[in-house]
Amino acid sequence: MSRISPLDQAPRLVVRSVPEIGESLYGWALRLAEANGYPGARGILFLLKSSPAFLVRKQDRLARLVDGAPRDFKRYTTDQNAALYNGGELGLGWQYFSVKPKVCPACLVERRILKSLWSLKVWRYCPEHLCRLISVCPFCSRPLVRGQRAVGHCGNPSCYSDLSNAVRASIPKDVQSIVHLLGDAASGRAAAIAELPEKLAAISLRDLIHLIEILSKPYLHRRNLSEEDAARESLEIAASALRDWPDGYHRYLHQLRSVQLNTASCYCGYGYGVLSREFPFLWHSLKYGRSGISEQIIGLMKGELAAYVEEHIPEALDARALLTGEGSQFGRLRTVVRELGLSPTRVARAQRERLIETTTMHLRGYSKHFVDRERLAKHIHDLDKQSTRSAFSERHGLLSVANSSCVLKTSQANVKSLIVAGYLKTMTHSGTIWCTAESVADLIFKLSRTARRLDGINGISLVRCSAISAATIVEVVESALTGALCLAINGSGHDGSLRGFVVDREELLRLFPVVPPDYISTREAAQHPHVGKPYLSAAIRCGLLRSLEHPIKGRMISRAALARFRAKYVGAKELQYILGMLRSAWPDLEAARVPSSRGAGACVWYRKRALHLLDRNSRQASHE
């Protein structure tokens, strides 16, 4: 009689299968229970308890149940505290999982398995099919519970529908990018993660889940939100922070400061106080490493947080040292001057002349100045070498405005106009504006390259264009460089100045006419009968008559606009002529007066209304 081996006595299933990729251990047990006729996953768990005692390891007992290899179950047994239901093989704690099951109907149609990722609290949407995970049965309207008799069952004993037949709900557009990111990290497609910076391209799913929690927890831990709303809002916050790194992260920090206490009037002289007050949860998570994120991502977030603090809260001197161990870029002005061995008198002078940028903070009743170390050293180093204006201009090749006007052979007003327009570059020293000789030569070179030698044209010098046209020096130069105005070199030769260029007189007047067609000046319009200059000025000031400013003729108006204005309105001179009496003897015409003309210097009346009142008054006088 042959002896039976204890391994042959170990229970085994008839339909055997090892877990698939991404399948939870509970989903595997439920799938085998459905295939082998067991009422639920508990029947499979009962078989594990009846395994031989010498099979100590859990993975050996699971492998023996389906004649598989222990390595197929190793991911479920690496953590002794990993629960069967919460997907502990993902390397995350139980607090990241929901006890309520969720399923994707589209995934159930393709493969009837329950994925561990579906149990995550933030995993509310399927990145493969872009639909919402089902947590409530659409057929019986009850929440999904554990203990279902099949993979596609909701767990309600009185419901016999299959969840794979449920209608798919679309995913919100705000969280599509972060959901795609979760799907790429879960599937190991690190190269496909384009939303994150290059340093975070190899982020794992575990790091990403921890990152979403650490970014969203300061917003959500004090708010009373449902689990579904909290999951969606955490995804939106993470997507906003990571969308445009590091600008998105800086906007997140700025918004995070707005939900904290107002510290504008508080003393913020130390980085520890600023960090613990403005970013309490984020600061402790990054500093003490309790977030579970890898050191690479922690270092990146620390560096960007330090950069944000230096930009917006420069008085927090030791914030960068506390976060990254490096020295701060900003410091007290007096301390930095002493450290760099600079002259306090020279620094004070540069500060008064606004040659160095300082940030003034009012802390505990005192005004304290903070400065960027590198910029201060650069500016003071230059100033110490350039003790006089002549040395400064010689070192940088500068020209004063007067010298620039002599080189260009034009007025200083034209030089200043070219500076404002950006054609001449400038530098400031001791309150004086200097033009760079390079920009002056560059302007002449650009005009020379555009100009052509044209003989026999009726030309005028470029610097005299404003004398015969409405064009300024800037408009003429811009038109010449763009090709809108024909530019030529003076026949006598070019002398390296603006006077050596000429433009076509007719073309100049066509582009910038002295007098626009059908326009007259206010002085000419005031010569019309019953029209005076105060009356026209009041009409223009009230907006009743449109006009334009001409550089030579002054204020000008259109003849057609003047005719329309006189047909609609009437002035004091014309009314005096109609009535044949002085204004003091006029009847009451206040109802016909234009309201906007009050205080404008002259009165304006509506013509039809005023004539109607005059006619009515004359009829009443005749009856009397």
XYZ file of C-alpha atoms in Angstrom:
624
model
C 0.000 0.000 0.000
C 1.521 3.313 -1.105
C 1.905 6.128 1.337
C 0.014 9.382 0.524
C 2.162 12.535 0.610
C 0.957 15.475 2.735
C 1.250 17.683 -0.359
C -1.282 15.472 -2.148
C -3.712 15.963 0.735
C -3.514 19.811 0.427
C -6.734 21.284 -1.028
C -6.630 22.447 -4.650
C -9.153 24.030 -6.995
C -10.597 22.432 -10.098
C -10.418 25.639 -12.233
C -6.985 27.040 -11.560
C -5.509 30.411 -12.505
C -2.817 32.713 -11.138
C -3.538 36.427 -10.590
C -3.307 38.662 -13.635
C -1.352 41.901 -13.854
C -2.970 44.574 -11.695
C -5.543 42.192 -10.185
C -6.150 42.412 -6.454
C -5.880 39.326 -4.314
C -9.523 39.619 -3.313
C -10.540 39.914 -6.967
C -8.510 36.783 -7.777
C -10.230 34.853 -4.970
C -13.663 36.049 -6.121
C -12.930 35.114 -9.734
C -11.869 31.573 -8.755
C -14.839 31.222 -6.417
C -17.196 32.114 -9.267
C -15.487 29.619 -11.615
C -15.381 26.767 -9.067
C -18.928 27.151 -7.727
C -18.125 28.688 -4.342
C -20.618 31.236 -2.976
C -17.948 33.932 -2.547
C -14.323 34.728 -1.867
C -14.614 33.419 1.692
C -14.732 29.860 0.409
C -11.276 30.300 -1.155
C -9.959 31.817 2.076
C -11.307 28.839 4.019
C -9.288 26.504 1.798
C -6.141 28.447 2.699
C -6.717 27.817 6.392
C -6.934 24.058 5.796
C -3.526 23.925 4.057
C -0.780 21.721 5.608
C 0.934 23.244 8.636
C 4.416 23.011 7.155
C 3.372 25.444 4.403
C 4.195 28.418 6.592
C 4.546 31.086 3.950
C 1.326 32.516 2.595
C 2.606 32.590 -0.961
C 3.307 28.815 -0.816
C -0.243 28.076 0.290
C -1.704 30.291 -2.420
C 0.507 28.745 -5.093
C -0.383 25.201 -3.957
C -4.083 26.028 -4.282
C -3.802 26.516 -8.066
C -0.586 24.587 -8.778
C 1.238 27.839 -9.458
C 4.606 29.261 -8.525
C 5.169 31.141 -5.257
C 6.622 34.097 -7.225
C 3.158 34.728 -8.719
C 1.905 35.622 -5.212
C 5.027 37.250 -3.831
C 3.719 40.791 -4.372
C 0.735 40.053 -2.115
C 2.819 38.775 0.807
C 5.822 41.125 0.973
C 4.105 43.237 3.609
C 2.820 41.222 6.543
C 0.386 43.992 7.465
C -1.068 44.311 3.960
C -4.776 43.599 4.084
C -6.423 41.344 1.557
C -8.972 43.924 0.479
C -7.003 47.186 0.168
C -4.389 46.371 -2.471
C -1.402 46.328 -0.124
C 0.825 45.036 -2.939
C 1.006 48.609 -4.263
C 3.266 49.578 -1.355
C 0.776 52.046 0.125
C -0.771 52.122 3.583
C -4.360 51.320 4.387
C -5.217 55.033 4.787
C -4.881 55.524 1.017
C -7.574 52.933 0.223
C -11.338 53.054 0.451
C -13.333 50.241 2.062
C -16.054 50.758 -0.536
C -15.315 48.911 -3.795
C -15.311 50.646 -7.191
C -15.287 49.116 -10.686
C -14.963 50.271 -14.273
C -17.729 48.804 -16.507
C -15.582 49.167 -19.629
C -12.701 47.232 -18.043
C -15.095 44.471 -16.932
C -16.163 44.013 -20.539
C -12.554 43.472 -21.626
C -11.288 41.489 -18.607
C -13.443 40.309 -15.707
C -10.981 41.147 -12.962
C -11.018 43.503 -9.995
C -7.975 45.798 -9.997
C -6.167 46.909 -6.861
C -5.945 50.458 -8.205
C -9.717 50.801 -8.058
C -9.594 50.688 -4.242
C -7.444 53.840 -4.024
C -9.330 56.887 -2.730
C -8.044 59.143 -5.518
C -8.747 56.536 -8.219
C -12.230 57.700 -9.179
C -11.758 57.597 -12.960
C -10.422 55.052 -15.425
C -7.467 56.453 -17.420
C -7.842 53.847 -20.164
C -11.515 54.420 -21.015
C -11.911 57.969 -19.570
C -15.024 57.110 -17.615
C -16.070 57.344 -13.979
C -15.692 54.301 -11.724
C -18.971 52.910 -10.406
C -19.385 52.942 -6.628
C -23.203 52.676 -6.637
C -25.064 49.978 -8.533
C -27.042 51.636 -11.348
C -29.623 48.824 -11.317
C -30.548 48.596 -7.611
C -29.229 52.048 -6.541
C -27.295 50.592 -3.615
C -23.599 51.196 -2.823
C -21.207 48.442 -3.803
C -20.194 46.246 -0.847
C -17.834 43.387 -0.209
C -19.183 39.854 -0.337
C -20.460 39.823 -3.907
C -20.981 36.428 -5.498
C -19.312 37.373 -8.821
C -16.779 39.819 -10.211
C -19.438 41.917 -11.937
C -21.912 41.784 -9.039
C -22.678 44.710 -6.703
C -23.005 42.622 -3.520
C -26.747 43.134 -3.070
C -28.380 39.685 -2.619
C -31.589 40.821 -4.309
C -29.829 42.220 -7.405
C -29.031 39.916 -10.352
C -27.621 42.491 -12.819
C -24.093 42.606 -14.158
C -22.048 45.803 -13.676
C -20.394 45.373 -17.061
C -23.727 46.390 -18.643
C -23.788 49.739 -16.842
C -23.731 52.999 -18.763
C -20.365 54.779 -18.712
C -20.191 58.306 -17.265
C -17.665 60.640 -18.890
C -14.677 62.050 -17.031
C -14.527 65.796 -16.115
C -12.154 67.805 -18.313
C -10.399 69.444 -15.323
C -8.829 66.167 -14.160
C -8.097 64.483 -17.471
C -4.388 65.389 -17.410
C -3.782 64.104 -13.876
C -5.809 60.948 -14.575
C -3.654 60.282 -17.649
C -0.629 60.825 -15.428
C -1.896 58.263 -12.914
C -2.506 55.750 -15.661
C 0.998 56.218 -17.108
C 2.624 55.824 -13.689
C 0.543 52.714 -12.886
C 1.389 51.037 -16.190
C 5.090 51.936 -15.962
C 5.006 54.218 -19.027
C 7.378 56.765 -17.476
C 8.457 58.121 -20.857
C 4.854 59.084 -21.665
C 4.585 61.451 -18.688
C 4.897 64.782 -20.471
C 3.033 66.919 -17.911
C 5.866 66.759 -15.370
C 9.351 68.283 -15.595
C 12.273 66.211 -16.788
C 13.477 65.556 -13.249
C 10.142 63.911 -12.407
C 9.802 61.897 -15.614
C 10.554 58.603 -13.830
C 8.009 59.128 -11.052
C 6.411 55.983 -9.641
C 2.768 55.412 -8.793
C 3.613 55.357 -5.086
C 5.370 58.746 -5.344
C 2.518 60.199 -7.368
C -0.158 59.099 -4.871
C 1.865 60.555 -1.992
C 2.423 63.734 -4.026
C -1.306 64.185 -4.635
C -1.986 63.736 -0.925
C 0.694 66.134 0.260
C -0.466 68.835 -2.175
C -4.187 68.526 -1.451
C -4.230 67.792 2.281
C -3.664 71.426 3.406
C -6.856 72.330 1.538
C -9.006 69.345 2.447
C -8.169 68.347 6.037
C -10.388 71.072 7.524
C -13.236 70.849 5.048
C -16.290 68.674 5.356
C -16.411 67.049 1.911
C -17.717 63.729 0.755
C -15.181 61.123 -0.243
C -15.970 61.544 -3.936
C -15.762 65.360 -3.841
C -12.524 65.213 -1.868
C -11.005 62.803 -4.399
C -11.901 65.036 -7.339
C -10.714 68.220 -5.636
C -7.393 66.594 -4.673
C -6.837 65.677 -8.338
C -7.658 69.233 -9.443
C -5.236 70.730 -6.914
C -2.430 68.365 -7.932
C -3.058 68.999 -11.635
C -2.937 72.758 -11.078
C 0.339 72.519 -9.141
C 2.081 70.226 -11.641
C 0.698 71.524 -14.940
C 3.342 74.235 -15.525
C 6.270 73.350 -13.298
C 7.595 75.341 -11.506
C 5.137 78.201 -12.215
C 2.160 76.012 -11.348
C 3.810 74.998 -8.069
C 4.496 78.657 -7.249
C 0.838 79.545 -7.949
C -0.163 76.680 -5.645
C 2.066 78.103 -2.880
C 0.584 81.563 -3.429
C -2.955 80.207 -3.104
C -1.911 78.175 -0.079
C -0.732 81.352 1.634
C -4.102 83.006 1.005
C -5.985 80.337 2.982
C -3.691 80.694 5.997
C -3.700 83.432 8.632
C -2.909 86.958 7.514
C 0.710 87.578 8.523
C 1.251 90.916 6.793
C 1.735 92.728 10.102
C 3.507 89.884 11.915
C 7.232 89.647 12.505
C 8.699 87.279 9.913
C 12.413 87.645 10.590
C 13.175 83.933 10.679
C 12.563 81.309 8.034
C 11.325 78.730 10.534
C 8.510 81.022 11.679
C 7.510 81.842 8.111
C 7.505 78.233 6.938
C 5.651 76.848 9.941
C 3.075 79.627 9.786
C 2.506 79.912 6.021
C 2.994 76.257 4.965
C 2.600 74.158 8.141
C 1.681 70.783 6.650
C 3.851 71.137 3.553
C 6.848 72.327 5.578
C 6.776 69.408 8.023
C 6.169 66.873 5.258
C 9.130 68.108 3.217
C 11.494 68.738 6.112
C 11.016 65.580 8.158
C 10.393 63.179 5.258
C 7.076 61.804 6.475
C 5.372 62.192 3.135
C 6.637 58.924 1.622
C 7.868 60.672 -1.549
C 11.292 59.792 -2.942
C 14.265 61.993 -2.062
C 14.607 63.248 -5.645
C 11.111 64.742 -5.702
C 11.441 66.018 -2.125
C 14.647 67.851 -3.061
C 13.002 69.409 -6.098
C 10.007 70.632 -4.082
C 12.264 71.984 -1.330
C 14.332 73.972 -3.824
C 11.269 75.517 -5.492
C 9.715 76.329 -2.107
C 12.942 78.089 -1.098
C 12.951 80.024 -4.392
C 9.330 81.081 -3.818
C 10.064 82.265 -0.267
C 13.098 84.253 -1.434
C 11.046 85.942 -4.140
C 7.945 86.794 -2.097
C 9.233 86.799 1.535
C 12.896 87.859 1.290
C 13.010 88.742 4.991
C 12.872 85.006 5.839
C 16.651 84.863 5.755
C 17.264 81.264 6.794
C 14.408 79.639 4.853
C 16.691 78.209 2.158
C 19.185 77.011 4.765
C 16.412 75.216 6.680
C 15.017 73.591 3.539
C 18.102 72.752 1.473
C 21.095 73.505 3.718
C 22.326 76.231 1.328
C 22.863 79.907 2.048
C 20.129 82.438 1.323
C 20.349 84.687 -1.712
C 18.924 87.656 0.224
C 20.276 89.275 3.365
C 20.143 92.377 5.526
C 21.714 95.275 3.635
C 24.005 96.233 6.513
C 25.103 92.629 7.063
C 25.812 91.972 3.386
C 27.804 95.215 3.091
C 29.935 94.120 6.033
C 30.377 90.588 4.658
C 31.466 91.796 1.207
C 33.752 94.499 2.609
C 32.035 97.295 0.701
C 31.995 101.000 1.414
C 28.812 101.917 3.364
C 28.938 105.457 1.913
C 29.091 104.145 -1.642
C 26.242 101.710 -0.947
C 24.068 104.425 0.607
C 24.675 106.647 -2.412
C 23.797 103.856 -4.837
C 20.645 103.162 -2.826
C 19.556 106.813 -3.005
C 20.183 106.873 -6.744
C 18.179 103.628 -7.086
C 21.058 101.820 -8.752
C 20.545 98.801 -6.493
C 17.235 97.095 -5.712
C 16.364 96.872 -2.030
C 13.278 95.515 -0.303
C 12.067 97.450 2.733
C 10.147 95.645 5.466
C 8.569 97.170 8.563
C 9.263 94.650 11.321
C 8.446 95.371 14.984
C 8.285 99.087 14.298
C 11.643 99.272 12.496
C 12.377 99.607 8.792
C 14.845 96.964 7.609
C 16.371 96.710 4.148
C 17.040 93.425 2.359
C 19.118 93.034 -0.787
C 20.229 90.391 -3.276
C 23.874 89.560 -2.519
C 24.944 88.881 -6.116
C 23.302 91.984 -7.587
C 24.685 94.203 -4.851
C 28.214 92.918 -5.369
C 27.943 93.435 -9.142
C 26.595 96.984 -8.924
C 28.990 98.148 -6.218
C 31.948 96.610 -8.046
C 31.102 98.653 -11.112
C 30.495 101.838 -9.133
C 33.799 101.595 -7.254
C 35.665 101.522 -10.573
C 33.625 104.327 -12.124
C 34.128 107.178 -9.741
C 33.394 109.957 -12.295
C 30.912 110.432 -15.085
C 33.636 110.660 -17.700
C 35.098 107.311 -16.576
C 31.659 105.731 -16.650
C 30.899 106.998 -20.164
C 34.355 106.042 -21.442
C 34.140 102.533 -20.019
C 30.776 101.743 -21.609
C 31.116 103.870 -24.739
C 28.329 106.308 -23.927
C 27.219 109.639 -25.330
C 25.212 112.305 -23.601
C 21.976 113.500 -25.160
C 23.712 116.698 -26.305
C 26.603 114.786 -27.880
C 24.160 112.356 -29.531
C 22.288 115.262 -31.096
C 25.613 116.596 -32.457
C 26.538 113.195 -33.913
C 23.105 112.697 -35.493
C 22.869 116.417 -36.449
C 19.374 116.818 -35.091
C 17.731 118.460 -32.097
C 17.866 117.056 -28.574
C 14.070 116.735 -28.644
C 14.365 114.339 -31.587
C 17.027 112.357 -29.734
C 14.761 112.026 -26.714
C 11.900 110.890 -28.967
C 14.152 108.183 -30.467
C 15.103 107.092 -26.926
C 11.464 106.776 -25.872
C 10.666 104.814 -29.052
C 13.502 102.359 -28.295
C 15.705 103.136 -31.294
C 18.496 104.381 -29.010
C 19.564 102.344 -25.960
C 20.427 104.145 -22.755
C 22.204 103.695 -19.426
C 21.745 105.714 -16.251
C 24.527 106.975 -13.998
C 24.197 109.486 -11.167
C 20.764 110.500 -12.409
C 22.003 111.256 -15.939
C 20.759 109.418 -19.026
C 23.435 108.361 -21.504
C 22.981 106.940 -25.010
C 25.153 104.041 -26.052
C 27.359 104.824 -29.031
C 26.671 101.337 -30.348
C 22.918 102.022 -30.629
C 23.595 105.357 -32.417
C 25.837 103.633 -34.954
C 23.355 100.775 -35.278
C 20.535 103.207 -36.156
C 22.655 104.824 -38.891
C 23.647 101.371 -40.196
C 20.006 100.221 -40.419
C 18.994 103.363 -42.271
C 22.001 103.042 -44.631
C 21.085 99.455 -45.426
C 17.506 100.514 -46.231
C 18.438 103.636 -48.228
C 19.061 103.673 -51.977
C 20.844 106.101 -54.254
C 18.089 107.867 -56.200
C 18.909 110.807 -58.442
C 16.477 113.509 -59.475
C 13.929 113.082 -56.682
C 12.254 116.032 -54.987
C 13.717 115.173 -51.612
C 13.858 116.712 -48.162
C 16.238 115.954 -45.340
C 15.021 113.398 -42.831
C 15.473 115.771 -39.876
C 13.269 118.461 -41.558
C 10.264 116.243 -42.327
C 8.240 117.564 -39.392
C 8.523 121.102 -40.784
C 6.432 120.371 -43.883
C 4.332 117.391 -42.735
C 2.483 116.049 -39.721
C 5.087 113.296 -39.194
C 7.433 113.128 -36.207
C 11.032 111.952 -36.422
C 10.044 108.568 -34.956
C 7.282 108.058 -37.542
C 9.618 108.917 -40.416
C 12.349 106.541 -39.169
C 9.838 103.742 -38.593
C 8.282 104.216 -42.045
C 11.719 104.226 -43.671
C 12.855 101.043 -41.899
C 9.649 99.197 -42.787
C 9.810 100.277 -46.431
C 6.635 102.370 -46.334
C 8.630 105.517 -47.119
C 11.328 105.709 -49.805
C 14.648 106.637 -48.202
C 17.685 107.821 -50.191
C 21.211 108.955 -49.437
C 21.922 112.607 -49.989
C 23.637 113.253 -53.319
C 26.512 115.093 -51.656
C 27.465 111.969 -49.743
C 26.607 110.419 -46.404
C 28.251 111.979 -43.339
C 27.115 109.417 -40.737
C 24.187 111.469 -39.436
C 20.427 111.660 -39.942
C 20.926 114.766 -42.080
C 22.628 112.616 -44.727
C 19.312 110.892 -45.576
C 16.512 112.347 -47.687
C 12.949 111.216 -48.342
C 10.595 111.870 -51.236
C 8.617 115.029 -50.468
C 5.448 113.962 -52.318
C 5.427 110.506 -50.742
C 5.955 112.064 -47.318
C 2.997 114.405 -47.738
C 0.859 111.538 -49.008
C 1.572 109.433 -45.875
C 1.534 112.343 -43.414
C -0.490 115.177 -44.978
C -0.219 118.605 -43.466
C -3.958 119.173 -43.634
C -6.326 116.207 -43.867
C -8.835 116.456 -46.747
C -12.075 118.347 -46.013
C -10.766 119.550 -42.619
C -10.492 123.159 -41.405
C -8.967 124.632 -38.300
C -11.097 125.952 -35.448
C -9.836 129.448 -36.255
C -11.221 129.184 -39.799
C -14.465 127.622 -38.585
C -14.958 130.437 -36.049
C -15.116 132.925 -38.943
C -18.464 131.508 -40.101
C -21.532 133.707 -39.391
C -22.941 133.362 -35.850
C -20.085 130.988 -34.812
C -17.432 131.982 -32.315
C -14.322 130.289 -30.974
C -15.681 129.913 -27.382
C -18.796 128.252 -28.817
C -16.727 125.753 -30.856
C -14.402 125.071 -27.924
C -17.380 124.342 -25.662
C -18.891 122.006 -28.276
C -15.584 120.112 -28.627
C -15.129 119.961 -24.845
C -18.656 118.570 -24.371
C -18.138 115.896 -27.036
C -20.768 117.328 -29.378
C -18.242 118.009 -32.168
C -15.417 115.641 -33.036
C -11.943 117.072 -33.779
C -8.312 116.050 -34.158
C -5.030 117.639 -33.140
C -2.697 118.699 -35.950
C 0.969 119.381 -35.123
C 0.975 122.607 -37.155
C -2.639 123.757 -37.598
C -3.732 122.895 -34.079
C -7.271 121.630 -33.437
C -9.115 120.760 -36.692
C -12.700 119.722 -37.486
C -14.413 118.269 -40.521
C -16.619 120.509 -42.685
C -19.324 117.842 -42.834
C -19.239 117.391 -39.059
C -19.517 121.157 -38.602
C -22.557 121.285 -40.913
C -24.263 118.467 -39.008
C -23.490 120.176 -35.722
C -24.960 123.537 -36.822
C -28.082 121.799 -38.106
C -28.717 120.173 -34.725
C -27.503 122.817 -32.249
C -27.595 126.602 -31.983
C -25.414 129.082 -30.091
C -25.893 132.386 -28.303
C -24.804 134.520 -31.269
C -27.319 132.942 -33.624
C -30.166 133.102 -31.095
C -29.375 136.766 -30.468
C -29.565 137.360 -34.205
C -32.912 135.499 -34.476
C -34.529 137.301 -31.521
C -32.979 140.689 -32.280
C -32.394 141.367 -28.604
C -29.712 140.878 -25.972
C -29.543 137.712 -23.928
C -30.773 139.464 -20.785
C -34.154 140.055 -22.522
C -34.591 136.496 -23.814
C -37.548 134.343 -22.848
C -36.939 131.212 -20.751
C -35.030 128.684 -22.939
C -33.584 126.560 -20.131
C -35.559 123.471 -21.242
C -33.772 123.497 -24.610
C -30.255 123.805 -23.192
C -27.797 120.896 -23.633
C -27.054 119.623 -20.086
C -23.393 118.836 -20.803
C -22.701 122.454 -21.822
C -23.044 123.739 -18.270
C -19.687 125.030 -17.097
C -18.076 124.474 -20.525
C -17.451 128.175 -21.161
C -20.339 128.744 -23.597
C -23.990 127.636 -23.793
C -25.333 125.266 -26.439
C -29.054 124.752 -27.155
C -30.981 122.185 -29.190
C -32.036 124.054 -32.333
C -35.508 122.541 -32.855
C -36.468 122.724 -29.200
C -35.234 126.311 -28.825
C -37.066 127.480 -31.958
C -40.222 125.721 -30.768
C -40.064 127.548 -27.430
C -39.492 130.859 -29.210
C -42.478 130.260 -31.489
C -44.708 129.364 -28.547
C -43.658 132.460 -26.609
C -44.330 134.693 -29.637
C -47.881 133.249 -30.053
C -48.641 133.805 -26.373
C -47.413 137.380 -26.631
C -49.627 138.051 -29.688
C -52.765 136.755 -27.907
C -52.109 138.950 -24.945
